[in-house]
GROMACS .gro file of C-alpha atoms in nm:
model
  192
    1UNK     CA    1  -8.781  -6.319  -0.615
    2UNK     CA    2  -9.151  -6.406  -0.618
    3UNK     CA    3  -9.335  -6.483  -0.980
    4UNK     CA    4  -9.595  -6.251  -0.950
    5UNK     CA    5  -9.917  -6.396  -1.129
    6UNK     CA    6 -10.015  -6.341  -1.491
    7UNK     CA    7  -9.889  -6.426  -1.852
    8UNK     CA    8  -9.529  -6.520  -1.744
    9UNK     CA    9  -9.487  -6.882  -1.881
   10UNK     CA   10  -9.795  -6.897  -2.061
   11UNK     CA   11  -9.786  -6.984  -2.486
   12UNK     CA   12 -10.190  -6.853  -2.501
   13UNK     CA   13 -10.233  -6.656  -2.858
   14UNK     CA   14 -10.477  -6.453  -2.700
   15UNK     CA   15 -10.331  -6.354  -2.424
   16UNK     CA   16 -10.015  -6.288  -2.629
   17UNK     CA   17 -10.206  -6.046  -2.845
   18UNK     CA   18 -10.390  -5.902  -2.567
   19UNK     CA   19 -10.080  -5.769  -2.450
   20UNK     CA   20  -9.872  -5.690  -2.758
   21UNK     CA   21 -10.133  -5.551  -2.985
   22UNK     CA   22 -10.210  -5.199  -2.769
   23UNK     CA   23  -9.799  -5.211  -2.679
   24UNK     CA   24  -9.775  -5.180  -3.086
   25UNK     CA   25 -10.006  -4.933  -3.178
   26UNK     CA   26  -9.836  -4.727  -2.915
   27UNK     CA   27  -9.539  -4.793  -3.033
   28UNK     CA   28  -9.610  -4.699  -3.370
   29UNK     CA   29  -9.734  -4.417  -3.321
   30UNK     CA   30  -9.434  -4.241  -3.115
   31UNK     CA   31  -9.183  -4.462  -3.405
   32UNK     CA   32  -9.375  -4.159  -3.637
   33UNK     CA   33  -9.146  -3.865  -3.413
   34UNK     CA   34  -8.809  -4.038  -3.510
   35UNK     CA   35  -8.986  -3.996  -3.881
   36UNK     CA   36  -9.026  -3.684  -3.866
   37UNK     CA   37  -8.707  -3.568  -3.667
   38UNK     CA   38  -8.566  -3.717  -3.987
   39UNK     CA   39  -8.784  -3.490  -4.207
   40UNK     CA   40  -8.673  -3.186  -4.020
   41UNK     CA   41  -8.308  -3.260  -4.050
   42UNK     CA   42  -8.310  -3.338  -4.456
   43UNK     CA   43  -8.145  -2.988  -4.552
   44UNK     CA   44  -7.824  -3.119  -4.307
   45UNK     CA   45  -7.854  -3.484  -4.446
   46UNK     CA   46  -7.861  -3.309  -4.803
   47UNK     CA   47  -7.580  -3.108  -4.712
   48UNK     CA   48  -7.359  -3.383  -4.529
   49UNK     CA   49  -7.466  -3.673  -4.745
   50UNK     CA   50  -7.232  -3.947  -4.545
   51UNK     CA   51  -7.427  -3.833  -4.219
   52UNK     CA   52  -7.725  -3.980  -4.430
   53UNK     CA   53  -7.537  -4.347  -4.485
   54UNK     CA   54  -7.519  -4.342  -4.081
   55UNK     CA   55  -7.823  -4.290  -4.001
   56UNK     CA   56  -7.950  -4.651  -4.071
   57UNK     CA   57  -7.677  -4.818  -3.899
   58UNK     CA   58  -7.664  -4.569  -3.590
   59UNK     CA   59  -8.065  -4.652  -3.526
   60UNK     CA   60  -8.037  -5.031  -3.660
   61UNK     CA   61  -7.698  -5.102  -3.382
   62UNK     CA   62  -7.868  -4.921  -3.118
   63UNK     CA   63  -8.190  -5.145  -3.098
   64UNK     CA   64  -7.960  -5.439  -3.149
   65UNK     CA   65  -7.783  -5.406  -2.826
   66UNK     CA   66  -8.085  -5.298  -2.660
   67UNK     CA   67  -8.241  -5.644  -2.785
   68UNK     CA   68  -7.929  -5.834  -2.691
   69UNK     CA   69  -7.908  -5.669  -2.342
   70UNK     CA   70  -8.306  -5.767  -2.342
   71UNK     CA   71  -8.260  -6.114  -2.452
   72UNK     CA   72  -7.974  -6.219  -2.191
   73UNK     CA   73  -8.197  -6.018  -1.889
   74UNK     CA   74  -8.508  -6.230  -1.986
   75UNK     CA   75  -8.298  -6.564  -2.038
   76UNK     CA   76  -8.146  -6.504  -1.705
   77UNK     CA   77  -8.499  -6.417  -1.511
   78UNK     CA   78  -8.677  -6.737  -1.650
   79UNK     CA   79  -8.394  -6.940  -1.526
   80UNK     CA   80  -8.440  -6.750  -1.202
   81UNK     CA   81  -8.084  -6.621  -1.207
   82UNK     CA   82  -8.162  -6.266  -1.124
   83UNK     CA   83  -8.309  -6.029  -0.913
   84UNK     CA   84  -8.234  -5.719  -1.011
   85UNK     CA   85  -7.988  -5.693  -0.737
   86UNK     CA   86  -7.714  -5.396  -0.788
   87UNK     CA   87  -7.462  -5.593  -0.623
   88UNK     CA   88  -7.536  -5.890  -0.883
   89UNK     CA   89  -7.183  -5.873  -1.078
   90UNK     CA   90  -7.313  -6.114  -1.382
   91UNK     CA   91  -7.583  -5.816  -1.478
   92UNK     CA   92  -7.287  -5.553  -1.442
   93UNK     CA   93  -7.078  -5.779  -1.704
   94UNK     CA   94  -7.371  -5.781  -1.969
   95UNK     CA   95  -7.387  -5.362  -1.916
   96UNK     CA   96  -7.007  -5.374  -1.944
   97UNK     CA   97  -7.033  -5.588  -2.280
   98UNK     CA   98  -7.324  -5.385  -2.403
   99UNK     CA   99  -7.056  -5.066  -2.365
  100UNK     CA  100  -6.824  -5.209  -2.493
  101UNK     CA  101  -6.969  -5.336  -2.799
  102UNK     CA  102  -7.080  -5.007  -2.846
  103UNK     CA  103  -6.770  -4.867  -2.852
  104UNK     CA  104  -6.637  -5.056  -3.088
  105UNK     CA  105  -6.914  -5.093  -3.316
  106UNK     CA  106  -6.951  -4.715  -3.341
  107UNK     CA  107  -6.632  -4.647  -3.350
  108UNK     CA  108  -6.602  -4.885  -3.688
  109UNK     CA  109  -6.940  -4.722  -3.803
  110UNK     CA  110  -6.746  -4.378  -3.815
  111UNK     CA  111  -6.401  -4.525  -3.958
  112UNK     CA  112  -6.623  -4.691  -4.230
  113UNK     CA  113  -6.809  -4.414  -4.298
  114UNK     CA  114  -6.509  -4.202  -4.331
  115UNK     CA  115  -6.365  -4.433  -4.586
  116UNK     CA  116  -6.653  -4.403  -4.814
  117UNK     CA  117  -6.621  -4.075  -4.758
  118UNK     CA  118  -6.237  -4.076  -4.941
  119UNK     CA  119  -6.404  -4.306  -5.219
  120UNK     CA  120  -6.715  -4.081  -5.266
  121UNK     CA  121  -6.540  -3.762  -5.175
  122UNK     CA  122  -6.727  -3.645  -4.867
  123UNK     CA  123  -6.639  -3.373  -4.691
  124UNK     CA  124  -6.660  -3.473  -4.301
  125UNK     CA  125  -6.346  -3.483  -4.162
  126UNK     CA  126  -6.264  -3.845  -3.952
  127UNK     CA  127  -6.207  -3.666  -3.596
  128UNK     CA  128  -6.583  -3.502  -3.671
  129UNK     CA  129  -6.739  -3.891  -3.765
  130UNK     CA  130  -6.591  -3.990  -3.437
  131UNK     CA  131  -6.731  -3.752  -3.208
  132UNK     CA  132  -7.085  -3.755  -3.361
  133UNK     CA  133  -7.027  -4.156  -3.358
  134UNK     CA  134  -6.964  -4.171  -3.057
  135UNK     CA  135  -7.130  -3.948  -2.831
  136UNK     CA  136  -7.426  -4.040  -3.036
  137UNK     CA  137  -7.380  -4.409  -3.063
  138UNK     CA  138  -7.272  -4.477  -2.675
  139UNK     CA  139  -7.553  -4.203  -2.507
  140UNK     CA  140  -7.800  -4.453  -2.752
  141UNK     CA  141  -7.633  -4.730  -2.588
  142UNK     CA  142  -7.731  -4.601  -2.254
  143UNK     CA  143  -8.072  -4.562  -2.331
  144UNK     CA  144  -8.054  -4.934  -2.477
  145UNK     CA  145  -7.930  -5.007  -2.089
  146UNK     CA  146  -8.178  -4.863  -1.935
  147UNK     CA  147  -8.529  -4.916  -2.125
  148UNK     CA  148  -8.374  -5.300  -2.130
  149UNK     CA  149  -8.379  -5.313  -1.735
  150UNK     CA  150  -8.694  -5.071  -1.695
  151UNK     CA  151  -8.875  -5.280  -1.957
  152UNK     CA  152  -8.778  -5.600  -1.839
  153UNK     CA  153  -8.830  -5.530  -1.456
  154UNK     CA  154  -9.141  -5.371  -1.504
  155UNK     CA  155  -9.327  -5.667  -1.767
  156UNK     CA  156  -9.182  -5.931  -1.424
  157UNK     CA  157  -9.391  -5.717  -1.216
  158UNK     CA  158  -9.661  -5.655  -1.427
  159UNK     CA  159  -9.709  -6.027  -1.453
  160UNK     CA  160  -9.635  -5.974  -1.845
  161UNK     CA  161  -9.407  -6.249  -2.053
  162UNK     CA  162  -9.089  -5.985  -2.061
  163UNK     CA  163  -8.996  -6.197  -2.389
  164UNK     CA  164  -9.347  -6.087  -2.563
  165UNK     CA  165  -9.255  -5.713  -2.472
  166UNK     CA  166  -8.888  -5.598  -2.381
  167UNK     CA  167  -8.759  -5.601  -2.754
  168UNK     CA  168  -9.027  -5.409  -2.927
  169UNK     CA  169  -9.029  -5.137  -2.650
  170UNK     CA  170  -8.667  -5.102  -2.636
  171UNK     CA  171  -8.567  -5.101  -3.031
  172UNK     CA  172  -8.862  -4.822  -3.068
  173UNK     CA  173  -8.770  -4.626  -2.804
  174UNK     CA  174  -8.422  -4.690  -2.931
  175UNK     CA  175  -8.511  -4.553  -3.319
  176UNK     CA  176  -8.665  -4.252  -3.202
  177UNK     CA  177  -8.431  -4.078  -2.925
  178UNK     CA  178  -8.126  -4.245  -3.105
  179UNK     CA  179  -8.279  -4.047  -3.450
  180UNK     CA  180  -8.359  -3.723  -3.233
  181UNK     CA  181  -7.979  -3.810  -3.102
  182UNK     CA  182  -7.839  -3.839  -3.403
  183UNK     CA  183  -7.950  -3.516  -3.566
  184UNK     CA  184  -7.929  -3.364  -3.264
  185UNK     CA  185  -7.576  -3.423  -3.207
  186UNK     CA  186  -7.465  -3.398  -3.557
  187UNK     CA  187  -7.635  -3.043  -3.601
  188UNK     CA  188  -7.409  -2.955  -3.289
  189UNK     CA  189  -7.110  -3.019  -3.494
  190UNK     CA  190  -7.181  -2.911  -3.750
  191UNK     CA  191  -7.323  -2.595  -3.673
  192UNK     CA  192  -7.705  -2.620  -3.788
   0.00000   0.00000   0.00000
């Protein structure tokens, strides 16, 4: 794969800013949506408060597997050990990982939950943590797989450092469709 010319490599301040700066403000701003999905959905969280103990760790695990996915795709492309290539079986092992670390992170997320639950007396039964959990926690994990690859492939070709941009764009993009996700699927179960 060719190094297209551009920022890749370079440790300039400036140019650093130059290209984070507007990325953040954009950012930001659409961060403000997963804010106020979580606004619309306070009468459930009131309701259901143990869905309101997830929602920190659903959003927080989903940007960290979207920023380890990002960290071992940039790693590998400044060692030149990728291409992108479908048929490249290393980059099918780190979406493979990233799954499975999902699966079992999530799946602990609702078993934990459902233990406070018995302590605190909630009122969510375990099978009902689990599917919200899950569906919610591995479609988040997808979107963690994808925005890592888009984001990364497309800083390479913009000539952009992918380290200076993959993480921020994929843990945003992460908090606000895993929030809209979240509520989204847990309304579904719930009936709201």
């Amino acid at each position: 794969m060719q190094v297209p010319q551009g920022s890749l490599g370079t440790w300039s301040a400036k140019r650093i800013v130059a290209n984070m700066l507007p990325l953040l403000v954009v950012l930001s701003i659409i961060v403000l949506w997963a804010g106020l999905t979580l606004e619309d959905a306070e009468e459930m969280l009131n309701e259901y408060g143990l869905l309101a103990v997830m929602v920190p760790a659903m959003v927080d695990m989903g940007g960290n597997l979207g920023a380890i996915l990002s960290s071992r795709l940039t790693t590998r492309l400044h060692l030149g050990m990728t291409d992108f290539d479908r048929r490249d079986q290393a980059l099918w092992g780190n979406v493979l990982a990233i799954l499975a670390l999902a699966f079992t992170i999530f799946t602990a997320l609702a078993l934990g939950t459902w233990a406070l639950g018995q302590v605190i007396g909630g009122a969510l039964a375990l099978s009902t943590l689990l599917v919200i959990s899950l569906v919610s926690g591995m479609s988040i994990a997808v979107i963690a797989i994808v925005f890592s690859f888009s984001a990364t492939y497309a800083s390479y070709r913009l000539g952009i450092d992918p380290d200076d941009t993959t993480i921020p764009i994929v843990t945003n993009v992460v908090d606000v469709f895993g929030m809209v996700i979240f509520i989204g699927i847990s309304a579904w179960m719930l009936g709201f």
